[in-house]
PDB file of C-alpha atoms in Angstrom:
ATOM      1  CA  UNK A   1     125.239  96.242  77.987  1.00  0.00           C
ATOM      2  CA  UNK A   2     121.759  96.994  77.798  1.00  0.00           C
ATOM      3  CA  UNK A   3     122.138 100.796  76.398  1.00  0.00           C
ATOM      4  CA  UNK A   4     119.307 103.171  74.872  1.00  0.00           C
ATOM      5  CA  UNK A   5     120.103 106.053  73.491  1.00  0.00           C
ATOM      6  CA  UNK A   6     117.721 108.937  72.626  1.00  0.00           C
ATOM      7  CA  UNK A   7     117.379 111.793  70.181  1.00  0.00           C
ATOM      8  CA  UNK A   8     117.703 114.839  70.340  1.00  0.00           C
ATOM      9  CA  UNK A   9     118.164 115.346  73.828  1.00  0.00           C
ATOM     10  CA  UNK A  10     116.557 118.325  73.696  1.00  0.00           C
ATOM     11  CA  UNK A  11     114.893 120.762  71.139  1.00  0.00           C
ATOM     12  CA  UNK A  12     113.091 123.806  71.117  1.00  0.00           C
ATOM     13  CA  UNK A  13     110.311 124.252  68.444  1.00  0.00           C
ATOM     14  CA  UNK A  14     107.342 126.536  67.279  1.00  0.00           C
ATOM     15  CA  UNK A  15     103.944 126.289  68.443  1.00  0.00           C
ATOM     16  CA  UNK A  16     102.229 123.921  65.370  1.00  0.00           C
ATOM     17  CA  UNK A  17     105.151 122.187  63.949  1.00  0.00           C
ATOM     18  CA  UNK A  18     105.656 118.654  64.691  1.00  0.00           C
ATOM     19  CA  UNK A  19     108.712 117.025  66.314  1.00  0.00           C
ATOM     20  CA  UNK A  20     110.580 113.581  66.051  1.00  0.00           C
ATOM     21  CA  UNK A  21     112.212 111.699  68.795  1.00  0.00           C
ATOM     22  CA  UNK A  22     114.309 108.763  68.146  1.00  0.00           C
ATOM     23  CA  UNK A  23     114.472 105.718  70.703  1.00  0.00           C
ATOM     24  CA  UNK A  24     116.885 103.139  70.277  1.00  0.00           C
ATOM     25  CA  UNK A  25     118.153  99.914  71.726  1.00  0.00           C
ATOM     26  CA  UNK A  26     122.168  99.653  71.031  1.00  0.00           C
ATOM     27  CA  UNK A  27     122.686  96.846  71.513  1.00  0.00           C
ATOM     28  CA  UNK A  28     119.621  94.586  71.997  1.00  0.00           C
ATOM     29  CA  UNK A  29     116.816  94.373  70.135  1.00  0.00           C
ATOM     30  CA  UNK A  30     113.887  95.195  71.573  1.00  0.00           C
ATOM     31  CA  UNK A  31     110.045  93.650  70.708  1.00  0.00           C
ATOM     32  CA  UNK A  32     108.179  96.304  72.854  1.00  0.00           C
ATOM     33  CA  UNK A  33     109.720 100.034  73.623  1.00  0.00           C
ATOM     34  CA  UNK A  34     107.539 102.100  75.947  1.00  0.00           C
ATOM     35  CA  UNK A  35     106.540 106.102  75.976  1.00  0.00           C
ATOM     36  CA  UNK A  36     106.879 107.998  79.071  1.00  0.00           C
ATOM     37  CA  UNK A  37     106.277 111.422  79.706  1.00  0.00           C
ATOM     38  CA  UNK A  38     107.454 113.223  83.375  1.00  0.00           C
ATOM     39  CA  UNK A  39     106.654 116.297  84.365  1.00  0.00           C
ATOM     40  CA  UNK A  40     108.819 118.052  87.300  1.00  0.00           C
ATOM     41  CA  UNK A  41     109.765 116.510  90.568  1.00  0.00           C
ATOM     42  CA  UNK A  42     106.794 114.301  89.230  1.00  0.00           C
ATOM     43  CA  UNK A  43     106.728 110.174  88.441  1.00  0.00           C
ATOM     44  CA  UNK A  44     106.947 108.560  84.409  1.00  0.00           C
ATOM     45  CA  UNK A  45     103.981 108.589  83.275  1.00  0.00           C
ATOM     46  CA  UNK A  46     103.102 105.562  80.916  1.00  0.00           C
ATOM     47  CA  UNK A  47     102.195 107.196  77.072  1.00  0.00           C
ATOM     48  CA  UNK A  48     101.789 103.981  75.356  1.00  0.00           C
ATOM     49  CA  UNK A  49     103.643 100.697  74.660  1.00  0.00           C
ATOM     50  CA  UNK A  50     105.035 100.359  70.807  1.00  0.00           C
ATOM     51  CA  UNK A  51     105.063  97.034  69.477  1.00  0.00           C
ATOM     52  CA  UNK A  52     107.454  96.125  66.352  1.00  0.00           C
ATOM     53  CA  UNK A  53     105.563  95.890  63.917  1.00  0.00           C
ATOM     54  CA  UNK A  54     101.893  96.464  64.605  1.00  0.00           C
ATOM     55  CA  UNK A  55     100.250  99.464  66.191  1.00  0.00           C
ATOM     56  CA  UNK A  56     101.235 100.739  69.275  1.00  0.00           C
ATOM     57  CA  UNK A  57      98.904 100.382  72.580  1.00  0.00           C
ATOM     58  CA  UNK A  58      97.858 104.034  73.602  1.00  0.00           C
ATOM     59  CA  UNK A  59      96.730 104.889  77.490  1.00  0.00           C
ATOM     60  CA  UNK A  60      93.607 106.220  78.239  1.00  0.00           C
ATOM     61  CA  UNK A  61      93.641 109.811  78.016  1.00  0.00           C
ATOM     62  CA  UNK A  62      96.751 110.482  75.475  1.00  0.00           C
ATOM     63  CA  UNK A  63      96.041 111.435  71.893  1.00  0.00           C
ATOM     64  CA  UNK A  64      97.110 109.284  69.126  1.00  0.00           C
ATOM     65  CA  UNK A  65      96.518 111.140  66.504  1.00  0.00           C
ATOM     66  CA  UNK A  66      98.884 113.836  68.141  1.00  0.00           C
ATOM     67  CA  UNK A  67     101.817 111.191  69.593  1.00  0.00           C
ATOM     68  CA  UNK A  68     102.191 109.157  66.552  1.00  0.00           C
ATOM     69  CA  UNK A  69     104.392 106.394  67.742  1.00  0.00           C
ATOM     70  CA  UNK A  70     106.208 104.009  64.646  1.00  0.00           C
ATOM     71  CA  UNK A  71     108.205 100.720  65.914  1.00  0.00           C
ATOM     72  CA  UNK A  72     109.994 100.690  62.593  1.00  0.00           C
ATOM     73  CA  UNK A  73     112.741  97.975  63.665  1.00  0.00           C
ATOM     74  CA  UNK A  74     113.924  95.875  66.614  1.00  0.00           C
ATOM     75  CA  UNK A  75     115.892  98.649  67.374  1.00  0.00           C
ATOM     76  CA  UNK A  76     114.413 102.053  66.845  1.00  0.00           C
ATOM     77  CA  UNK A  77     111.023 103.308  68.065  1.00  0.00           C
ATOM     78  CA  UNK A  78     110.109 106.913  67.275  1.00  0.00           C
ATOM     79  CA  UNK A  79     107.595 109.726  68.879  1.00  0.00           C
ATOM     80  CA  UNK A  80     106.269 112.328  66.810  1.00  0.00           C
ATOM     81  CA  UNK A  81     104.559 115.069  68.460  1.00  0.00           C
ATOM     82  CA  UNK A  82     102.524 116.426  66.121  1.00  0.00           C
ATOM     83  CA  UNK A  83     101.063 120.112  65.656  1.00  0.00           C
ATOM     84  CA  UNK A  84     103.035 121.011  69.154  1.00  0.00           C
ATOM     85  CA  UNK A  85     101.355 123.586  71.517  1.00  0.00           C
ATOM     86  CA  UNK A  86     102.979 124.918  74.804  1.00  0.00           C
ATOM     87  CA  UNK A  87     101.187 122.435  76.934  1.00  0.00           C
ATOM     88  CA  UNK A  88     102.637 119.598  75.191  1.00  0.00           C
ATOM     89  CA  UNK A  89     106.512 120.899  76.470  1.00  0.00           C
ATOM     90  CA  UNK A  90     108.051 118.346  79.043  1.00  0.00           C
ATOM     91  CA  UNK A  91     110.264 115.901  79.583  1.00  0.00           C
ATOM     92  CA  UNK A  92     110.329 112.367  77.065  1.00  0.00           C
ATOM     93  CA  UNK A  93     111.616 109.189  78.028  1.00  0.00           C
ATOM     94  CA  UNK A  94     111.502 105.961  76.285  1.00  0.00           C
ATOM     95  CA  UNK A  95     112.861 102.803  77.182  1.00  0.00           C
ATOM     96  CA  UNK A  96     113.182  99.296  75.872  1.00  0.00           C
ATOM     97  CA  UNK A  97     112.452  96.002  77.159  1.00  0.00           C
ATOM     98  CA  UNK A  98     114.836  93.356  77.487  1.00  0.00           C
ATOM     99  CA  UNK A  99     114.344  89.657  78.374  1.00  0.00           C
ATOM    100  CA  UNK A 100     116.202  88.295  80.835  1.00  0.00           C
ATOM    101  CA  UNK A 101     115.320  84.796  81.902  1.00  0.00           C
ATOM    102  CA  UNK A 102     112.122  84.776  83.708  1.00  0.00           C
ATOM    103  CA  UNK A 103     111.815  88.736  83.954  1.00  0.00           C
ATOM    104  CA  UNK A 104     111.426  91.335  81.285  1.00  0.00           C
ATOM    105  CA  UNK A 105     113.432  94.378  82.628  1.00  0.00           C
ATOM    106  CA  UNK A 106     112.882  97.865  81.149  1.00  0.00           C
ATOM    107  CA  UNK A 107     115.790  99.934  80.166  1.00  0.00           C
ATOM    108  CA  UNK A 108     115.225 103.553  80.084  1.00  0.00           C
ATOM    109  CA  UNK A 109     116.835 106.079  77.346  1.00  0.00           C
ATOM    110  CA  UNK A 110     118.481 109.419  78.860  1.00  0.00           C
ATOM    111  CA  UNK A 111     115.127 111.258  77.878  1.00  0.00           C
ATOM    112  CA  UNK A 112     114.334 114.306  75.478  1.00  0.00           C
ATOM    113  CA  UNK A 113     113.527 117.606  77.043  1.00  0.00           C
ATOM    114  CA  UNK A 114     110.615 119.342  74.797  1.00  0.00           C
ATOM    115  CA  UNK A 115     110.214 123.316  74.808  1.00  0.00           C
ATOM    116  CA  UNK A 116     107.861 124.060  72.545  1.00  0.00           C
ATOM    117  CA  UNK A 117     107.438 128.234  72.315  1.00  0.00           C
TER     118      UNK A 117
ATOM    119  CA  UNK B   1      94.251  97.670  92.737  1.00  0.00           C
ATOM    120  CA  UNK B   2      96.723  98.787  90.529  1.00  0.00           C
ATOM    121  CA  UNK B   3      99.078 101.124  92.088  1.00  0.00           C
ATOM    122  CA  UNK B   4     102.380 101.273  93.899  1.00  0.00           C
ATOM    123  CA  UNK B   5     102.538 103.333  97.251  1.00  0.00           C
ATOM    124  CA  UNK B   6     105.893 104.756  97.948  1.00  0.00           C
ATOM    125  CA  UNK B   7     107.200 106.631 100.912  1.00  0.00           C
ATOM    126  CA  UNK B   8     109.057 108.504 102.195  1.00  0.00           C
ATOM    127  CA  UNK B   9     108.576 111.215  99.456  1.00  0.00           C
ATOM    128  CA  UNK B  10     111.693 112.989 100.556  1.00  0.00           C
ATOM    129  CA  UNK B  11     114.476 112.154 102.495  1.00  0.00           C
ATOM    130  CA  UNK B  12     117.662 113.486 104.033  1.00  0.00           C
ATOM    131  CA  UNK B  13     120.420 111.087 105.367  1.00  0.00           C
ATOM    132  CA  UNK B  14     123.123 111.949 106.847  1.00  0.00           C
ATOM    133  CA  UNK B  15     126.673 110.896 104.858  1.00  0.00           C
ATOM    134  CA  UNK B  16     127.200 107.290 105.930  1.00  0.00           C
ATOM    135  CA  UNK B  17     124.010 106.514 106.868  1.00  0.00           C
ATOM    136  CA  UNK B  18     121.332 103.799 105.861  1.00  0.00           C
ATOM    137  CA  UNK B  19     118.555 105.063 103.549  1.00  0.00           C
ATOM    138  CA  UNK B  20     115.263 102.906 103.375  1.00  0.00           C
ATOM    139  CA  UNK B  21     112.533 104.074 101.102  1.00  0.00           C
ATOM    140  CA  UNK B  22     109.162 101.860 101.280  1.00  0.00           C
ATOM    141  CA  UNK B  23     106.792 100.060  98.417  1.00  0.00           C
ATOM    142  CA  UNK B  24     103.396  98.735  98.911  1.00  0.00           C
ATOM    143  CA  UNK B  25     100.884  97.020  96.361  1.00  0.00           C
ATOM    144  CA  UNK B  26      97.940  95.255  96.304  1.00  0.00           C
ATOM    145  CA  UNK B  27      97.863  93.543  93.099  1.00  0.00           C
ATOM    146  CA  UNK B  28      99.180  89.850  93.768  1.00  0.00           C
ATOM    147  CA  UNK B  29      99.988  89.171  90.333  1.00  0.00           C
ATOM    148  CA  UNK B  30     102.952  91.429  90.571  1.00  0.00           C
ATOM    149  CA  UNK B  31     105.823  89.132  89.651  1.00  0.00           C
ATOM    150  CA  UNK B  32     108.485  91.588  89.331  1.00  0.00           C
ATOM    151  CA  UNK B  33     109.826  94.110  91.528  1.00  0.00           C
ATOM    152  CA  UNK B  34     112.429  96.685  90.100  1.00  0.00           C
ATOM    153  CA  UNK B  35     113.864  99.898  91.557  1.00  0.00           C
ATOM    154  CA  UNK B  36     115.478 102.526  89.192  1.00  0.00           C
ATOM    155  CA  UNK B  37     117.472 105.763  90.053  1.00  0.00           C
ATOM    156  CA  UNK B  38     117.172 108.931  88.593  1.00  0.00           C
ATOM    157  CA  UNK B  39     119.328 112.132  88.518  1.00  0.00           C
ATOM    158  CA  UNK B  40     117.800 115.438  87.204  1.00  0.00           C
ATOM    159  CA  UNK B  41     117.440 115.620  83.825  1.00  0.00           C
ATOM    160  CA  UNK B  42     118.526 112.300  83.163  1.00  0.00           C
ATOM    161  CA  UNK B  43     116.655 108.641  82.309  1.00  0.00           C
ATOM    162  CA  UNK B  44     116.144 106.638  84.913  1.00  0.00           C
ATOM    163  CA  UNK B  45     118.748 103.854  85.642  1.00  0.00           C
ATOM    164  CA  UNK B  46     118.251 100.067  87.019  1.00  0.00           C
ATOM    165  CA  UNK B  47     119.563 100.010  90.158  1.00  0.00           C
ATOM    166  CA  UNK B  48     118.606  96.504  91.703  1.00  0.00           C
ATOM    167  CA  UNK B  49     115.277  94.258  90.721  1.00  0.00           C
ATOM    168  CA  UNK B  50     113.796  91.178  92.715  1.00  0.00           C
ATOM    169  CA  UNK B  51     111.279  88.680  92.196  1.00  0.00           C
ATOM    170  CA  UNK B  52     108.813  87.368  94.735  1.00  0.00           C
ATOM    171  CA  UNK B  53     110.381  83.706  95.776  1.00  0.00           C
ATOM    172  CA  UNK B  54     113.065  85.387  97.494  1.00  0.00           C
ATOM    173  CA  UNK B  55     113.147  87.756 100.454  1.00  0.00           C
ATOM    174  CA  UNK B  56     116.405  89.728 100.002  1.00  0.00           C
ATOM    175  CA  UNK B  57     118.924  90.933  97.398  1.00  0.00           C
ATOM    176  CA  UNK B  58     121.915  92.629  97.972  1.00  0.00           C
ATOM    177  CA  UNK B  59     124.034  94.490  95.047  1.00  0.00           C
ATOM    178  CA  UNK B  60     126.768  96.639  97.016  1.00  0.00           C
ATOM    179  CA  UNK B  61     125.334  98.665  98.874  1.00  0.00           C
ATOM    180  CA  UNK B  62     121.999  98.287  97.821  1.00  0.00           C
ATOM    181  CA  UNK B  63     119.406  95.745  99.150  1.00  0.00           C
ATOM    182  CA  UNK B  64     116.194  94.970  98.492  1.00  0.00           C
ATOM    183  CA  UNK B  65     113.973  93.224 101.291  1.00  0.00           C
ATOM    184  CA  UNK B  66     110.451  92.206 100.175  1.00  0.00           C
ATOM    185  CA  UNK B  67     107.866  90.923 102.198  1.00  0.00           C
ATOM    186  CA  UNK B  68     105.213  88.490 100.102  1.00  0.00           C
ATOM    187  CA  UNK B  69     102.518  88.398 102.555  1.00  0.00           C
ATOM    188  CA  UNK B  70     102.542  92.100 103.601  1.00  0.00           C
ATOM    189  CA  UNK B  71     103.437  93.117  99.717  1.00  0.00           C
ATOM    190  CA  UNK B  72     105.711  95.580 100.593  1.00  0.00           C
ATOM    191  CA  UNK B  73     109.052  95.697  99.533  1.00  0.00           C
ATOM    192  CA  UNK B  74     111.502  98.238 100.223  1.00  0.00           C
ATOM    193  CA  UNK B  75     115.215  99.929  99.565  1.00  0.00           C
ATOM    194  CA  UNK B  76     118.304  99.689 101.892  1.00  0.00           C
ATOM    195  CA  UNK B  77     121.270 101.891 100.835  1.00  0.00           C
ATOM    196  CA  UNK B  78     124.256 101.088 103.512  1.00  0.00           C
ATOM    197  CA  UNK B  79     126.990 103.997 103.783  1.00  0.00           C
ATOM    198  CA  UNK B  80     124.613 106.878 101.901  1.00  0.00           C
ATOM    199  CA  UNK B  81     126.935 108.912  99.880  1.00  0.00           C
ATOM    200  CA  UNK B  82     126.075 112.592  98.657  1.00  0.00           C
ATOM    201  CA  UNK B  83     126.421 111.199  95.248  1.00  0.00           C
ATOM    202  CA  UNK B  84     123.647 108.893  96.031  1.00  0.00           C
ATOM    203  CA  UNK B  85     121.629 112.264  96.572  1.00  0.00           C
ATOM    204  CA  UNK B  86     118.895 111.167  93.462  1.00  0.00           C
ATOM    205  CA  UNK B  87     115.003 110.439  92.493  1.00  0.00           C
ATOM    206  CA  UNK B  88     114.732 107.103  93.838  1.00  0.00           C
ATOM    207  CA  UNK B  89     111.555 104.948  92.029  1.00  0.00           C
ATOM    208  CA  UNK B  90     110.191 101.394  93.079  1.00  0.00           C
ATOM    209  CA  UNK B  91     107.976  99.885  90.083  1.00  0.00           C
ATOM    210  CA  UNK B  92     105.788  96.694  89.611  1.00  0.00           C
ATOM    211  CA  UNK B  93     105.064  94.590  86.875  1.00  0.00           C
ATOM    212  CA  UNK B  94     102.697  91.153  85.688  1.00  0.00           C
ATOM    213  CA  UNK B  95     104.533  89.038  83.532  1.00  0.00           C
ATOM    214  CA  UNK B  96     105.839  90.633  80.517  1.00  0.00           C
ATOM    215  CA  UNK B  97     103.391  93.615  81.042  1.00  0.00           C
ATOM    216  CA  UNK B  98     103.984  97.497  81.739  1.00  0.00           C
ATOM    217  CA  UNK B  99     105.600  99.072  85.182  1.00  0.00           C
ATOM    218  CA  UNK B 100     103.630 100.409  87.606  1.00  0.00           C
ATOM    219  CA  UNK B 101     105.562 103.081  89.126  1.00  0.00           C
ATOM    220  CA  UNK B 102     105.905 104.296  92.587  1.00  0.00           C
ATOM    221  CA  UNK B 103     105.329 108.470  93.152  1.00  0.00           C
ATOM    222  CA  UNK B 104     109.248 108.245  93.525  1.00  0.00           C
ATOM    223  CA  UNK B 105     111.574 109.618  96.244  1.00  0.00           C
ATOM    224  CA  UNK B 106     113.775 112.496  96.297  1.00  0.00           C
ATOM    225  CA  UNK B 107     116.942 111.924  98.623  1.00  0.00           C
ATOM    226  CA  UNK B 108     119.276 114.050  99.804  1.00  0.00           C
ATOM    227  CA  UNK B 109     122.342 112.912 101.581  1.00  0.00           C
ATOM    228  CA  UNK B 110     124.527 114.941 103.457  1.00  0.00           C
ATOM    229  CA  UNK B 111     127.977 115.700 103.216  1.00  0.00           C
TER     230      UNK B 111
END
């Protein structure tokens, strides 16, 4: 149990077009899905926390106008990276948080590796 | 006040040996202590999690041994395998809030 899938799991795009990753919870749903971004041999870094159904929660210092982030369901969050440059390239995560009992445990998705040319 | 210290940040073990990797925090609200595995180019994975009202959990070969009033908790893995040879992260969290992570670990365990 407990599964999140991602997609794609990796995609190569043009500098200035946008691109859309999928997060979803298999089978659990899932109130709050978080954002992570990691860059090599480096730790997750938090993006922002995405909420069903209201706005997502940015951290300071990442742009949301460029990361739009849409909790559409219970079960699917989605990143858009919008107007994509080089620098924006690296490695997504997302994961989903479960409930269990006292504890809310975070389950991560397999990640999306970003090359944007 | 909010961050998670975690050494060693590399490590090399010997095939059958114990690996222990170290957490320390300062925030006492942390209620929720979690450690996740990575392999390259993968998500990370839930290895083993513990709360604060108990001083030890063991799942197989991997134990967790926290210590409230130092607020440092750590990872034990008995009879290190190469295939245990991963990004190791310890993480935090308040409540129902976000993860703090730890800088992570890289092992490496011999064959």
């Amino acid at each position: 149990g407990a599964v999140v899938s991602q997609h794609p799991s990796w995609v190569i795009c043009k500098s200035g077009t946008s691109v859309k990753i999928e997060c979803r919870s298999l089978d659990f749903q899932a109130t709050t899905m978080f954002w992570y971004r990691q860059f090599p041999k480096q730790s997750l870094m938090l993006m922002a926390t995405s909420n069903e159904g209201s706005k997502a929660t940015y951290e300071q210092g990442v742009e949301k106008d460029k990361f739009l982030i849409n909790h559409a369901s219970l079960t699917l969050s989605t990143l858009t990276v919008t107007s994509a440059h080089p620098e924006d390239s690296s490695f997504y995560i997302c994961s989903a948080d479960l409930a269990e009992g006292v504890s809310d445990t975070q389950y991560f998705g397999p990640g999306t590796r970003l090359t944007v040319l | 006040q909010q961050q998670v210290k975690q050494s060693p940040q590399s490590l090399i073990v010997q095939k059958g040996g114990i690996s222990i990797i170290n957490c320390a925090y300062e925030n006492t609200a942390f209620d929720y202590f979690p450690w996740y595995q990575q392999f390259p180019g993968k998500g990370p994975a839930l290895l083993i999690a513990i709360r604060p009202d108990v001083s030890e959990k063991k799942e197989g070969r991997f134990t967790i041994s926290f210590n409230k009033s130092a607020k440092q908790f750590s990872l034990h893995i008995m009879d290190s395998q190469p295939g245990d040879s991963a990004t190791y992260f310890c993480a935090a969290s308040e409540g129902t809030y976000k993860y703090i992570f730890g800088t992570g670990t890289r092992l490496k365990v011999l064959a």
